[in-house]
Coordinates of C-alpha atoms and ligand atoms in Angstrom, one line a residue:
Chain O
M1192 CA 14.7 -40.3 -5.4
E1193 CA 16.3 -36.7 -3.4
Q1194 CA 14.3 -33.7 -6.0
T1195 CA 10.8 -35.1 -5.1
K1196 CA 11.1 -34.7 -1.7
I1197 CA 12.7 -31.3 -2.2
L1198 CA 9.9 -31.2 -4.3
K1199 CA 6.8 -32.4 -2.6
K1200 CA 7.5 -30.0 0.3
K1201 CA 7.7 -27.5 -1.8
A1202 CA 4.0 -27.9 -3.3
V1203 CA 3.0 -28.1 0.5
Q1204 CA 5.3 -24.3 0.8
I1205 CA 3.8 -23.2 -2.0
R1206 CA -0.4 -24.0 -1.2
K1207 CA 0.3 -22.2 2.6
M1208 CA 1.2 -18.9 0.3
V1209 CA -1.8 -19.6 -1.3
L1210 CA -4.5 -18.9 1.8
E1211 CA -1.8 -16.2 2.9
M1212 CA -2.8 -15.2 -0.4
I1213 CA -5.9 -15.4 -0.1
Y1214 CA -6.7 -14.2 3.3
R1215 CA -5.3 -11.1 2.8
A1216 CA -6.9 -10.5 -0.3
K1217 CA -9.7 -11.6 0.8
S1218 CA -10.4 -12.3 -2.4
G1219 CA -9.1 -15.5 -4.8
H1220 CA -10.3 -18.9 -6.6
T1221 CA -8.5 -21.3 -3.9
G1222 CA -10.0 -24.9 -5.3
G1223 CA -8.3 -24.3 -8.2
S1224 CA -5.2 -22.7 -6.5
L1225 CA -4.1 -25.7 -4.5
S1226 CA -5.6 -28.3 -7.3
C1227 CA -2.7 -27.6 -10.0
V1228 CA -0.1 -26.8 -7.5
E1229 CA 2.4 -29.9 -8.4
I1230 CA 1.4 -29.1 -12.0
L1231 CA 3.1 -26.1 -11.2
V1232 CA 5.7 -26.9 -9.0
S1233 CA 6.4 -30.2 -11.7
L1234 CA 7.3 -28.1 -14.7
F1235 CA 8.8 -24.9 -12.9
Y1236 CA 11.3 -26.8 -10.8
G1237 CA 12.0 -30.0 -13.0
V1238 CA 10.8 -29.6 -16.1
M1239 CA 10.8 -26.2 -18.0
R1240 CA 14.1 -24.6 -19.3
I1241 CA 13.4 -20.8 -17.6
D1242 CA 15.3 -18.1 -16.1
P1243 CA 14.0 -16.3 -14.0
K1244 CA 17.0 -13.4 -13.7
D1245 CA 16.2 -13.6 -17.6
P1246 CA 12.2 -13.9 -17.8
K1247 CA 12.9 -13.6 -21.6
L1248 CA 15.0 -15.9 -22.5
P1249 CA 14.9 -16.3 -26.0
D1250 CA 14.9 -19.7 -26.6
R1251 CA 12.8 -20.5 -22.6
D1252 CA 9.6 -22.8 -22.7
R1253 CA 6.7 -21.3 -22.1
F1254 CA 3.9 -21.6 -20.3
V1255 CA 0.3 -20.5 -20.3
M1256 CA -2.5 -20.5 -17.5
S1257 CA -5.4 -20.2 -19.1
K1258 CA -7.5 -20.8 -15.7
G1259 CA -6.0 -17.5 -15.4
H1260 CA -8.1 -17.9 -12.3
S1261 CA -5.6 -19.9 -10.7
V1262 CA -3.3 -17.1 -10.2
E1263 CA -2.5 -17.7 -6.7
S1264 CA -0.5 -20.8 -6.6
Y1265 CA 0.9 -18.7 -10.5
Y1266 CA 2.1 -15.7 -8.2
A1267 CA 4.2 -17.8 -5.9
V1268 CA 5.1 -20.8 -7.6
L1269 CA 7.4 -17.2 -9.6
A1270 CA 7.7 -15.0 -6.5
D1271 CA 9.6 -18.4 -4.6
L1272 CA 11.8 -19.1 -8.1
G1273 CA 13.0 -15.1 -8.0
F1274 CA 11.2 -14.1 -10.8
F1275 CA 10.4 -10.9 -8.1
P1276 CA 10.5 -10.6 -4.8
V1277 CA 8.5 -12.9 -2.4
S1278 CA 7.5 -10.4 0.0
D1279 CA 5.8 -8.5 -3.1
L1280 CA 3.2 -11.4 -2.9
E1281 CA 1.4 -9.2 0.6
S1282 CA 0.2 -7.0 -2.3
Y1283 CA -2.0 -9.2 -3.5
C1284 CA -5.1 -8.1 -5.6
Q1285 CA -4.1 -4.4 -3.0
F1286 CA -5.1 -1.2 -4.6
G1287 CA -2.3 -0.3 -7.7
S1288 CA -0.1 -3.4 -6.9
Y1289 CA 0.7 -5.0 -10.0
L1290 CA -0.4 -8.9 -8.9
T1291 CA -4.4 -8.2 -10.3
G1292 CA -6.1 -11.0 -9.8
H1293 CA -5.4 -13.2 -12.8
P1294 CA -2.2 -13.2 -14.5
T1295 CA -0.8 -10.2 -16.7
T1296 CA 2.5 -8.8 -18.0
K1297 CA 2.9 -6.4 -15.6
V1298 CA 3.9 -9.4 -13.0
P1299 CA 8.4 -11.2 -14.8
G1300 CA 7.8 -14.1 -16.4
V1301 CA 4.1 -14.1 -17.0
E1302 CA 3.3 -14.6 -20.5
V1303 CA 0.3 -13.6 -21.7
N1304 CA -3.4 -11.4 -19.9
T1305 CA -5.6 -14.2 -19.3
G1306 CA -8.1 -14.8 -17.0
A1307 CA -11.5 -15.5 -19.6
L1308 CA -11.7 -18.5 -19.9
G1309 CA -11.0 -20.8 -23.3
H1310 CA -8.6 -19.1 -24.8
G1311 CA -4.8 -20.2 -23.5
L1312 CA -4.1 -23.2 -25.7
A1313 CA -5.0 -20.6 -28.5
I1314 CA -2.4 -18.2 -28.3
G1315 CA -0.6 -21.7 -26.9
V1316 CA -1.1 -23.2 -30.6
G1317 CA 0.2 -19.9 -32.0
M1318 CA 3.6 -20.0 -29.8
A1319 CA 3.9 -23.7 -30.5
I1320 CA 4.1 -22.7 -34.6
A1321 CA 6.4 -20.0 -34.0
S1322 CA 7.9 -22.4 -32.4
K1323 CA 8.5 -24.9 -35.6
I1324 CA 8.8 -21.4 -38.2
D1325 CA 12.7 -20.5 -36.0
S1326 CA 13.2 -24.3 -36.0
A1327 CA 13.6 -23.5 -32.1
C1328 CA 13.8 -26.1 -29.7
Y1329 CA 11.7 -24.3 -26.5
K1330 CA 8.4 -26.4 -26.4
V1331 CA 4.6 -24.9 -24.9
Y1332 CA 3.0 -26.3 -21.8
V1333 CA -1.0 -25.1 -21.9
L1334 CA -2.9 -25.2 -18.6
M1335 CA -6.6 -25.5 -18.3
G1336 CA -9.6 -26.0 -16.0
D1337 CA -12.1 -29.2 -16.5
G1338 CA -14.4 -27.1 -16.8
E1339 CA -13.2 -24.8 -18.7
L1340 CA -13.2 -27.7 -21.4
D1341 CA -16.4 -26.0 -22.3
E1342 CA -15.5 -23.5 -23.7
G1343 CA -16.3 -24.1 -28.1
S1344 CA -12.9 -21.5 -28.6
V1345 CA -10.6 -24.6 -26.9
W1346 CA -11.4 -27.5 -29.4
E1347 CA -11.3 -25.1 -32.5
A1348 CA -7.8 -24.7 -31.1
A1349 CA -7.3 -28.5 -30.4
Q1350 CA -8.2 -29.6 -33.4
I1351 CA -5.5 -26.3 -35.2
A1352 CA -2.8 -28.1 -33.0
A1353 CA -3.5 -32.0 -34.8
H1354 CA -3.9 -29.8 -38.3
Y1355 CA -0.3 -28.3 -37.9
G1356 CA 0.8 -31.5 -35.9
L1357 CA 1.7 -29.7 -33.1
D1358 CA 3.8 -32.0 -31.2
N1359 CA 5.8 -29.4 -29.4
L1360 CA 1.8 -28.1 -27.9
I1361 CA 0.9 -29.8 -24.5
G1362 CA -2.0 -29.1 -23.2
I1363 CA -2.9 -30.0 -19.0
V1364 CA -6.3 -30.3 -17.9
D1365 CA -6.3 -29.9 -14.0
R1366 CA -8.6 -32.8 -13.8
N1367 CA -10.2 -31.9 -10.6
R1368 CA -14.1 -32.7 -11.4
L1369 CA -15.5 -29.1 -10.4
Q1370 CA -16.8 -25.9 -12.0
I1371 CA -18.3 -23.2 -10.1
S1372 CA -21.4 -25.1 -10.1
G1373 CA -21.0 -28.0 -8.9
D1374 CA -19.5 -31.6 -10.6
T1375 CA -18.8 -30.7 -14.0
E1376 CA -20.9 -34.3 -15.1
Q1377 CA -23.7 -33.2 -13.8
V1378 CA -23.1 -28.8 -15.1
L1379 CA -22.0 -30.0 -18.4
R1380 CA -20.9 -33.5 -18.9
L1381 CA -17.4 -33.5 -20.1
E1382 CA -16.2 -37.6 -20.9
N1383 CA -15.6 -39.8 -22.2
L1384 CA -12.3 -36.9 -22.6
E1385 CA -9.7 -38.7 -23.8
Q1386 CA -12.7 -39.8 -26.5
K1387 CA -12.6 -36.5 -27.4
W1388 CA -9.2 -35.3 -27.5
T1389 CA -7.7 -38.6 -29.4
A1390 CA -10.4 -38.1 -32.1
F1391 CA -9.1 -34.3 -32.1
G1392 CA -6.1 -35.9 -32.8
W1393 CA -3.7 -35.6 -29.6
H1394 CA -1.5 -38.3 -28.6
V1395 CA -3.8 -39.2 -24.3
I1396 CA -1.7 -39.6 -20.7
H1397 CA -3.6 -40.1 -17.9
V1398 CA -1.4 -38.8 -15.2
D1399 CA -1.8 -39.2 -10.8
G1400 CA -1.7 -34.5 -10.5
H1401 CA -0.4 -35.0 -7.7
D1402 CA 2.6 -37.7 -8.0
I1403 CA 4.7 -34.9 -8.5
E1404 CA 7.7 -37.7 -9.7
Q1405 CA 4.9 -39.2 -12.8
L1406 CA 4.3 -35.5 -13.8
I1407 CA 8.3 -35.4 -14.2
N1408 CA 8.5 -38.1 -15.6
T1409 CA 5.8 -37.5 -18.2
F1410 CA 6.7 -34.7 -18.8
K1411 CA 10.1 -35.7 -19.7
G1412 CA 9.5 -38.2 -22.4
L1413 CA 8.0 -36.3 -24.5
P1414 CA 6.7 -35.7 -27.1
V1415 CA 5.4 -39.5 -27.2
E1416 CA 3.9 -39.5 -31.1
R1417 CA 6.0 -37.6 -33.2
G1418 CA 3.8 -34.8 -35.5
K1419 CA 1.3 -35.1 -32.6
P1420 CA -0.5 -32.3 -30.1
H1421 CA -0.5 -34.3 -26.4
L1422 CA -3.1 -33.7 -23.7
I1423 CA -2.0 -35.6 -20.5
I1424 CA -4.8 -34.7 -18.2
A1425 CA -4.3 -34.6 -14.7
H1426 CA -6.4 -35.7 -12.5
T1427 CA -6.7 -33.6 -9.1
I1428 CA -8.6 -33.3 -6.2
K1429 CA -9.7 -29.4 -6.3
G1430 CA -9.1 -27.3 -2.9
K1431 CA -6.5 -30.8 -2.3
G1432 CA -4.3 -30.2 1.2
V1433 CA -7.0 -29.1 3.4
S1434 CA -8.8 -31.4 4.1
F1435 CA -12.2 -29.4 4.3
I1436 CA -11.6 -27.4 1.6
E1437 CA -11.6 -30.8 -0.8
N1438 CA -13.3 -31.8 -3.4
N1439 CA -15.9 -29.0 -1.7
K1440 CA -17.6 -26.9 -4.8
D1441 CA -18.3 -24.1 -2.2
W1442 CA -14.8 -23.3 -2.0
H1443 CA -14.3 -22.4 -5.9
H1444 CA -13.6 -18.9 -4.2
K1445 CA -14.8 -19.2 -1.0
V1446 CA -11.5 -16.7 1.0
P1447 CA -10.8 -18.2 4.5
N1448 CA -11.6 -16.2 8.0
D1449 CA -9.6 -16.5 10.3
E1450 CA -10.2 -20.4 11.8
E1451 CA -10.3 -21.9 8.9
L1452 CA -6.6 -20.3 7.9
R1453 CA -5.5 -21.6 10.9
M1454 CA -6.4 -24.9 10.7
A1455 CA -5.5 -25.5 6.8
M1456 CA -2.1 -24.5 7.8
M1457 CA -1.9 -26.4 11.3
E1458 CA -3.1 -29.0 8.6
L1459 CA -0.2 -28.0 6.2
D1460 CA 2.6 -28.0 8.6
E1461 CA 1.1 -30.9 9.9
K1462 CA 2.0 -32.6 6.6
L1463 CA 5.8 -30.6 6.6
K1464 CA 6.8 -32.4 9.2
E1465 CA 5.5 -36.1 8.3
L1466 CA 7.8 -34.9 5.6
D1467 CA 10.4 -33.7 7.0
A1468 CA 10.0 -37.0 9.4
D1469 CA 10.2 -39.2 6.0
E1470 CA 14.1 -38.4 5.0
Chain A
M478 CA -33.6 7.1 -1.0
N479 CA -32.4 4.8 1.4
E480 CA -28.9 4.9 2.4
K481 CA -28.6 2.1 5.6
S482 CA -30.7 -1.0 3.7
K483 CA -28.7 -2.2 0.3
M484 CA -29.0 -4.4 -1.6
A485 CA -27.5 -5.8 -4.6
S486 CA -30.0 -5.6 -8.3
R487 CA -29.3 -9.6 -8.8
H488 CA -30.7 -10.7 -6.8
M489 CA -34.4 -7.9 -7.3
V490 CA -33.4 -9.0 -11.2
A491 CA -33.8 -12.8 -9.4
Q492 CA -36.7 -12.9 -7.6
A493 CA -38.5 -10.6 -10.4
L494 CA -38.5 -13.6 -12.9
M495 CA -39.5 -15.9 -10.3
D496 CA -42.7 -13.9 -9.4
L497 CA -43.2 -13.8 -13.4
A498 CA -41.9 -17.0 -14.4
G499 CA -44.8 -18.2 -12.1
E500 CA -47.2 -16.4 -14.6
D501 CA -45.3 -16.2 -17.7
E502 CA -44.5 -20.1 -18.8
A503 CA -43.0 -18.5 -22.3
I504 CA -40.4 -17.5 -19.0
V505 CA -36.7 -19.3 -19.7
V506 CA -33.0 -18.6 -18.3
V507 CA -30.0 -19.1 -19.7
T508 CA -27.0 -19.6 -18.0
S509 CA -23.2 -20.4 -18.1
D510 CA -21.9 -22.0 -14.9
A511 CA -23.0 -18.9 -13.4
R512 CA -26.7 -19.4 -11.8
G513 CA -25.1 -18.3 -8.1
S514 CA -23.3 -15.4 -9.2
A515 CA -27.0 -14.7 -11.0
A516 CA -28.3 -15.1 -7.9
I517 CA -31.1 -17.8 -9.7
T518 CA -30.5 -21.2 -8.1
K519 CA -33.8 -21.1 -6.4
F520 CA -34.6 -20.4 -10.3
F521 CA -32.9 -23.3 -10.9
D522 CA -35.3 -25.1 -8.3
T523 CA -38.4 -24.1 -8.7
F524 CA -38.8 -23.8 -12.6
P525 CA -36.0 -26.8 -13.5
E526 CA -37.3 -27.1 -16.7
R527 CA -37.2 -24.0 -17.2
A528 CA -33.3 -23.7 -16.6
I529 CA -31.0 -24.0 -18.8
E530 CA -27.1 -24.5 -17.9
V531 CA -24.9 -24.4 -21.4
G532 CA -21.7 -24.4 -18.8
I533 CA -19.3 -21.9 -19.1
A534 CA -20.3 -21.7 -23.2
E535 CA -21.7 -17.5 -23.3
Q536 CA -21.5 -18.0 -26.6
S537 CA -24.0 -20.9 -27.1
A538 CA -25.3 -19.3 -24.2
V539 CA -26.7 -16.5 -26.8
G540 CA -26.9 -18.8 -29.5
I541 CA -29.5 -20.9 -27.3
A542 CA -31.1 -17.9 -26.4
A543 CA -31.7 -17.4 -29.9
G544 CA -32.7 -19.9 -31.5
L545 CA -35.3 -20.8 -28.0
A546 CA -36.4 -17.5 -28.8
L547 CA -37.5 -17.8 -32.2
C548 CA -39.8 -20.8 -30.9
G549 CA -41.9 -18.2 -29.6
K550 CA -40.1 -18.5 -25.7
K551 CA -39.1 -15.6 -23.6
P552 CA -35.1 -16.1 -22.8
F553 CA -33.1 -14.1 -20.5
V554 CA -30.0 -15.2 -20.5
L555 CA -28.1 -14.5 -16.7
G556 CA -24.2 -13.7 -16.3
P557 CA -21.4 -11.5 -16.0
A558 CA -21.2 -8.7 -18.1
C559 CA -17.8 -9.1 -19.6
F560 CA -18.5 -12.6 -21.1
Y561 CA -21.0 -11.5 -22.5
S562 CA -20.9 -7.9 -23.5
A563 CA -17.1 -9.2 -25.1
R564 CA -17.0 -13.0 -26.2
A565 CA -20.8 -13.2 -26.5
F566 CA -21.2 -10.3 -28.1
E567 CA -20.7 -11.9 -32.0
Q568 CA -23.9 -13.9 -31.6
V569 CA -26.2 -10.4 -29.6
K570 CA -25.0 -9.8 -33.0
N571 CA -26.4 -11.0 -35.6
D572 CA -28.2 -13.7 -33.7
V573 CA -30.6 -12.3 -31.4
A574 CA -30.8 -8.2 -32.7
Y575 CA -30.3 -8.4 -36.1
T576 CA -32.4 -11.7 -36.2
G577 CA -34.6 -9.7 -33.6
A578 CA -34.8 -12.4 -31.1
N579 CA -36.6 -11.4 -28.1
V580 CA -33.4 -12.5 -26.2
K581 CA -32.7 -10.1 -22.8
I582 CA -28.9 -10.5 -21.8
I583 CA -28.7 -9.7 -17.9
G584 CA -25.4 -8.5 -17.5
V585 CA -23.8 -8.9 -14.2
S586 CA -21.1 -8.0 -12.3
G587 CA -20.6 -4.7 -14.9
G588 CA -18.4 -2.2 -14.3
V589 CA -15.5 -2.7 -11.6
S590 CA -17.9 -5.1 -9.2
Y591 CA -15.0 -7.5 -10.2
G592 CA -12.8 -4.7 -8.4
P593 CA -9.4 -6.5 -8.3
L594 CA -10.2 -9.5 -10.3
G595 CA -8.4 -7.3 -13.2
S596 CA -9.6 -6.7 -16.8
T597 CA -10.7 -9.4 -18.1
H598 CA -13.5 -9.0 -15.7
H599 CA -14.4 -5.9 -16.8
A600 CA -17.0 -4.4 -18.0
L601 CA -16.3 -1.5 -19.1
H602 CA -16.9 -1.0 -22.8
D603 CA -20.4 -2.7 -23.0
V604 CA -22.7 0.0 -24.0
A605 CA -20.0 1.0 -26.3
A606 CA -20.8 -1.8 -27.6
F607 CA -24.4 -2.4 -27.7
R608 CA -25.3 1.3 -28.6
A609 CA -23.4 0.5 -31.5
I610 CA -25.8 -2.3 -32.7
P611 CA -29.0 -0.9 -34.4
N612 CA -32.4 -3.0 -32.4
I613 CA -31.5 -4.0 -28.8
D614 CA -32.2 -1.5 -25.9
V615 CA -29.4 -1.1 -23.3
I616 CA -30.2 0.1 -20.2
L617 CA -28.4 0.3 -16.7
P618 CA -30.4 0.2 -13.5
S619 CA -29.1 2.6 -10.9
D620 CA -30.7 0.4 -8.3
A621 CA -32.1 -2.9 -6.6
N622 CA -36.0 -1.7 -7.0
Q623 CA -34.7 0.0 -10.7
A624 CA -33.7 -3.5 -11.5
Y625 CA -37.1 -5.6 -10.5
A626 CA -39.2 -3.2 -12.6
V627 CA -37.1 -3.3 -15.9
V628 CA -37.1 -7.0 -15.6
K629 CA -40.6 -7.0 -15.7
H630 CA -41.1 -4.4 -18.0
L631 CA -38.7 -5.9 -20.8
V632 CA -41.2 -9.6 -19.8
N633 CA -44.0 -7.5 -22.2
R634 CA -41.3 -5.6 -23.8
E635 CA -41.0 -7.3 -27.9
R636 CA -37.4 -7.2 -27.9
P637 CA -33.5 -7.3 -27.7
A638 CA -32.3 -6.3 -24.6
Y639 CA -29.0 -5.2 -22.7
V640 CA -28.9 -4.7 -19.2
R641 CA -26.2 -4.4 -17.4
I642 CA -26.3 -4.4 -13.2
G643 CA -23.6 -4.2 -10.2
R644 CA -22.3 -6.5 -8.3
N645 CA -22.2 -5.3 -4.8
P646 CA -25.3 -4.6 -2.6
I647 CA -26.2 -1.2 -3.4
P648 CA -28.6 1.5 -1.3
F649 CA -31.5 2.3 -2.6
V650 CA -32.1 5.1 -4.4
Y651 CA -35.7 4.5 -5.4
D652 CA -38.8 3.0 -3.0
E653 CA -40.7 1.8 -5.6
P654 CA -40.0 -0.4 -8.0
F655 CA -40.8 2.0 -11.5
F656 CA -39.3 1.9 -14.9
E657 CA -40.3 2.9 -18.6
I658 CA -38.4 2.7 -21.5
A659 CA -36.7 6.0 -22.5
K660 CA -37.3 8.0 -19.6
G661 CA -35.0 9.8 -17.2
Y662 CA -36.0 10.5 -14.0
V663 CA -35.7 13.9 -12.2
L664 CA -33.5 12.7 -8.8
R665 CA -33.9 17.1 -7.8
S666 CA -33.0 20.4 -9.1
G667 CA -30.6 23.2 -9.2
A668 CA -30.2 25.6 -11.9
D669 CA -25.8 25.6 -11.5
V670 CA -25.5 22.7 -13.5
T671 CA -27.0 18.8 -14.6
I672 CA -25.9 15.7 -13.5
I673 CA -26.5 13.5 -16.1
A674 CA -25.6 9.4 -14.3
C675 CA -26.5 6.1 -14.8
G676 CA -26.3 2.5 -12.8
E677 CA -24.8 2.2 -10.1
V678 CA -23.1 5.8 -9.7
V679 CA -26.3 7.2 -9.3
W680 CA -25.9 7.2 -5.7
H681 CA -22.5 8.6 -5.7
A682 CA -23.6 11.5 -8.0
L683 CA -26.9 11.7 -5.5
K684 CA -23.6 12.3 -2.7
A685 CA -21.9 14.9 -4.6
C686 CA -24.7 16.8 -5.3
E687 CA -25.0 17.3 -1.2
I688 CA -21.7 18.8 -1.7
L689 CA -21.7 20.6 -3.9
S690 CA -24.8 21.9 -1.9
K691 CA -23.4 22.6 0.8
E692 CA -20.3 24.4 -1.9
G693 CA -23.5 26.5 -3.2
I694 CA -23.8 24.9 -5.6
E695 CA -27.7 23.7 -6.7
A696 CA -27.4 21.0 -9.4
T697 CA -29.9 18.7 -11.1
L698 CA -29.1 15.1 -11.1
I699 CA -31.0 13.0 -13.9
D700 CA -31.2 9.7 -14.2
M701 CA -31.1 8.1 -17.2
P702 CA -31.2 4.0 -17.0
S703 CA -31.7 3.4 -20.8
I704 CA -29.3 5.1 -22.0
K705 CA -30.5 2.9 -25.7
P706 CA -33.6 5.0 -26.5
I707 CA -31.8 7.2 -24.5
D708 CA -34.7 10.7 -23.4
E709 CA -34.0 13.7 -25.6
E710 CA -36.0 16.0 -24.2
T711 CA -35.3 15.8 -21.3
I712 CA -31.1 15.6 -21.4
I713 CA -32.7 19.0 -24.4
K714 CA -34.8 20.4 -21.6
S715 CA -32.3 20.4 -18.4
A716 CA -29.6 21.8 -20.7
R717 CA -31.6 24.6 -21.5
N718 CA -31.8 25.4 -18.0
A719 CA -28.5 24.8 -16.6
G720 CA -26.3 25.2 -19.2
R721 CA -24.0 23.0 -18.3
V722 CA -23.3 19.2 -18.3
V723 CA -21.7 16.8 -16.3
T724 CA -22.6 13.7 -17.5
I725 CA -20.9 10.3 -15.5
E726 CA -20.3 6.4 -15.6
E727 CA -19.0 3.5 -14.1
H728 CA -18.3 2.4 -18.2
S729 CA -15.1 3.7 -20.5
V730 CA -15.1 8.0 -21.8
H731 CA -15.8 6.6 -24.9
G732 CA -19.3 5.5 -26.6
G733 CA -20.6 5.0 -23.4
L734 CA -24.0 7.4 -21.7
G735 CA -21.7 10.4 -21.4
E736 CA -21.3 10.7 -25.9
A737 CA -25.0 10.0 -26.3
V738 CA -25.3 12.5 -24.7
S739 CA -23.9 15.1 -26.5
A740 CA -24.2 13.8 -30.0
I741 CA -28.7 14.5 -28.7
L742 CA -26.7 18.1 -27.2
G743 CA -24.6 19.0 -29.7
K744 CA -27.0 18.6 -32.3
N745 CA -30.0 20.4 -30.4
F746 CA -28.7 23.1 -27.7
P747 CA -24.6 23.4 -27.6
V748 CA -23.2 23.5 -23.6
P749 CA -20.0 22.3 -22.3
I750 CA -20.4 19.0 -21.5
E751 CA -17.9 17.1 -19.0
I752 CA -17.8 13.4 -19.3
L753 CA -16.7 11.0 -16.2
G754 CA -16.6 7.6 -16.4
I755 CA -13.4 5.0 -16.3
P756 CA -10.2 6.7 -19.0
D757 CA -8.6 5.5 -21.8
E758 CA -6.4 2.8 -19.4
F759 CA -7.4 -0.6 -17.6
P760 CA -7.7 0.7 -14.7
V761 CA -5.0 0.0 -11.7
T762 CA -6.0 -3.0 -9.5
G763 CA -8.2 -2.6 -6.8
K764 CA -11.8 -3.0 -4.9
Q765 CA -14.3 -1.8 -6.7
E766 CA -15.1 1.6 -4.2
E767 CA -11.3 1.6 -4.1
V768 CA -11.2 2.2 -8.5
L769 CA -14.1 4.0 -9.0
S770 CA -12.4 7.0 -6.2
H771 CA -9.4 7.0 -7.9
Y772 CA -11.2 8.1 -11.0
D773 CA -13.0 10.4 -9.5
L774 CA -16.4 8.8 -9.8
D775 CA -17.6 8.4 -5.7
A776 CA -19.1 10.9 -4.1
V777 CA -17.1 13.5 -3.3
G778 CA -14.4 13.1 -6.7
I779 CA -17.6 13.2 -8.3
A780 CA -18.7 17.1 -6.2
K781 CA -15.0 18.9 -7.4
R782 CA -14.5 17.5 -11.1
V783 CA -18.2 19.6 -11.2
Q784 CA -16.7 22.6 -9.9
K785 CA -13.5 22.3 -11.1
F786 CA -15.4 22.1 -14.6
L787 CA -17.9 24.5 -13.4
R788 CA -15.1 27.1 -12.5
R789 CA -13.6 26.6 -16.6
F790 CA -16.9 27.3 -17.3
S791 CA -17.8 30.2 -15.6
H792 CA -18.3 33.1 -17.7
G793 CA -21.4 35.0 -18.9
R794 CA -22.7 34.0 -14.7
Ligands
TPP2071 C1 -15.2 -17.0 -20.4 C2 -15.6 -17.0 -18.7 N1 -16.2 -17.7 -18.0 C3 -16.6 -17.4 -17.2 C4 -16.1 -17.5 -16.3 C5 -16.3 -17.6 -14.3 N2 -15.7 -18.6 -14.2 C6 -14.3 -18.9 -13.2 S1 -13.5 -19.5 -13.0 C7 -14.2 -20.4 -14.2 C8 -15.0 -22.1 -13.6 C9 -13.3 -22.6 -14.4 O1 -14.0 -24.7 -13.4 P1 -12.8 -24.9 -14.2 O2 -12.2 -24.9 -15.0 O3 -12.9 -26.1 -13.7 O4 -11.7 -24.6 -12.7 P2 -10.4 -25.1 -12.1 O5 -11.9 -26.5 -10.7 O6 -9.6 -25.6 -12.3 O7 -10.3 -24.0 -11.2 C10 -15.7 -19.8 -14.3 C11 -17.0 -20.5 -14.8 C12 -14.3 -16.6 -17.0 N3 -13.5 -16.4 -16.6 N4 -13.9 -17.1 -17.7
MG2072 MG1 -12.6 -27.9 -12.5

């Protein structure tokens, strides 16, 4: 599929942008930004109804970045789509910039200010209810971290979403199995995640969170079950794409030094070449 | 004071807990996926049975601490000040302060320590919020030594407390760790103006006094770590001497040290007061030092604002 090929390359390019932003700013959340790249790319380039020229399009699909610390890949995608100039990314986290280190509505395309975990799903519930009230056709996508699910507020919102039968609401969990202090199952056991969400009244689907084709097909096939909110458990690798960052808890908010940036870029350029050769 | 060696207060808070927990078996720490930022990884390794990780769940961390306290433990909850002063606020108000549970909340990375991460991560309202609750002490140590002493003092003070510290290494204001509740410390004396500061901007205020002195202005500088209960006597006495007061805090101009001082002086000895802090806006993006400088909370900015204030209220002098 032609689109998948293009988007696979896009994901690698976004990863390069992410690392450059974090390197320049000397601040950022590397691991979680890299783990959700394919999720963002699939939604923003392949699924959601949005218009970069008209960020406030009334019937646009809504996206809530509940794991706000993964702001770098979010900004990179929005910039690449043309919501704002790519060159602005250079000002990320710099003095006076509108590109703050967590998403804010000063940034075209961002729907709500996030950064404190556990807020996004409730906001998404509100948006999904509004869509129903207006008999509108837009859907609401909320991206959460797996560690984020420790927050009780997530489960309050989950229960409310099911109560209102919000089949236009899609929760996505970036299931990279790490939070700041380490393995999610050691810091605070999450499993059995599927059973929990199912018990809360959600329709649960597992996907490979780095498989763009699978992600797009899954999203496009929603809702599978009318009258139920849907939860996509996207199995991912924290730090995906750079071998020494992958699955390493220290890279949650570590910033690459000169040498690390060079090595990471080399690896990503290799990947691009590989993808080109496949064509 | 020591400009060259710097230390982040969180490391000394953690050290104090380590030192005390060896002898006092009632000490327990509770955290929410924040053991790194609170510098308590070593505590987790040394006292695993007294280190409680609740995951990213600040509200429950405080509730659990209340339960621990009600069963005879001395819990210290450590985590980002922004989340403990906002998300867990109701637990602090009801479960801790209202109930009277002996819980200590250590808010780390307070003020604008997190810099460019933005307002979700800033705690510029915490003093105002906790001051408005009865039955909880509010303390902002000005350096790592004082932070150590605060923890030591609080361990045997059987009532709720909120302590706010920063994230980044800061110069030492004190050579030794000492702290008493409700006590202001006069760091230098001068007759032209009284400056009252708290927390990690005390250092900047100290440097500002040097700049002012070169301009012929001699300031009294009071470090006021204990904002509630506060040292009324020292405030009133100093205001009587200088007749003009400037307060400095890494906090909103609303509801913090400045308004606490204003209320005391308004009632006892009204004088002109200038409150320096973060104005009523979500701060500009930038590193901590850039944000502080932008709002005149660094040495140069403080000196400039004090001079401007003194020019406005120079009559009769
Ligand atoms: C309410 C709240 N508490 C704590 C934090 C600090 N924090 C930022 S990221 C993070 C870990 C998140 O882990 P996870 O949700 O798994 O994210 P990912 O692995 O995708 O980076 C924590 C605790 C926060 N941003 N908000
Ligand atoms: Mg995770």
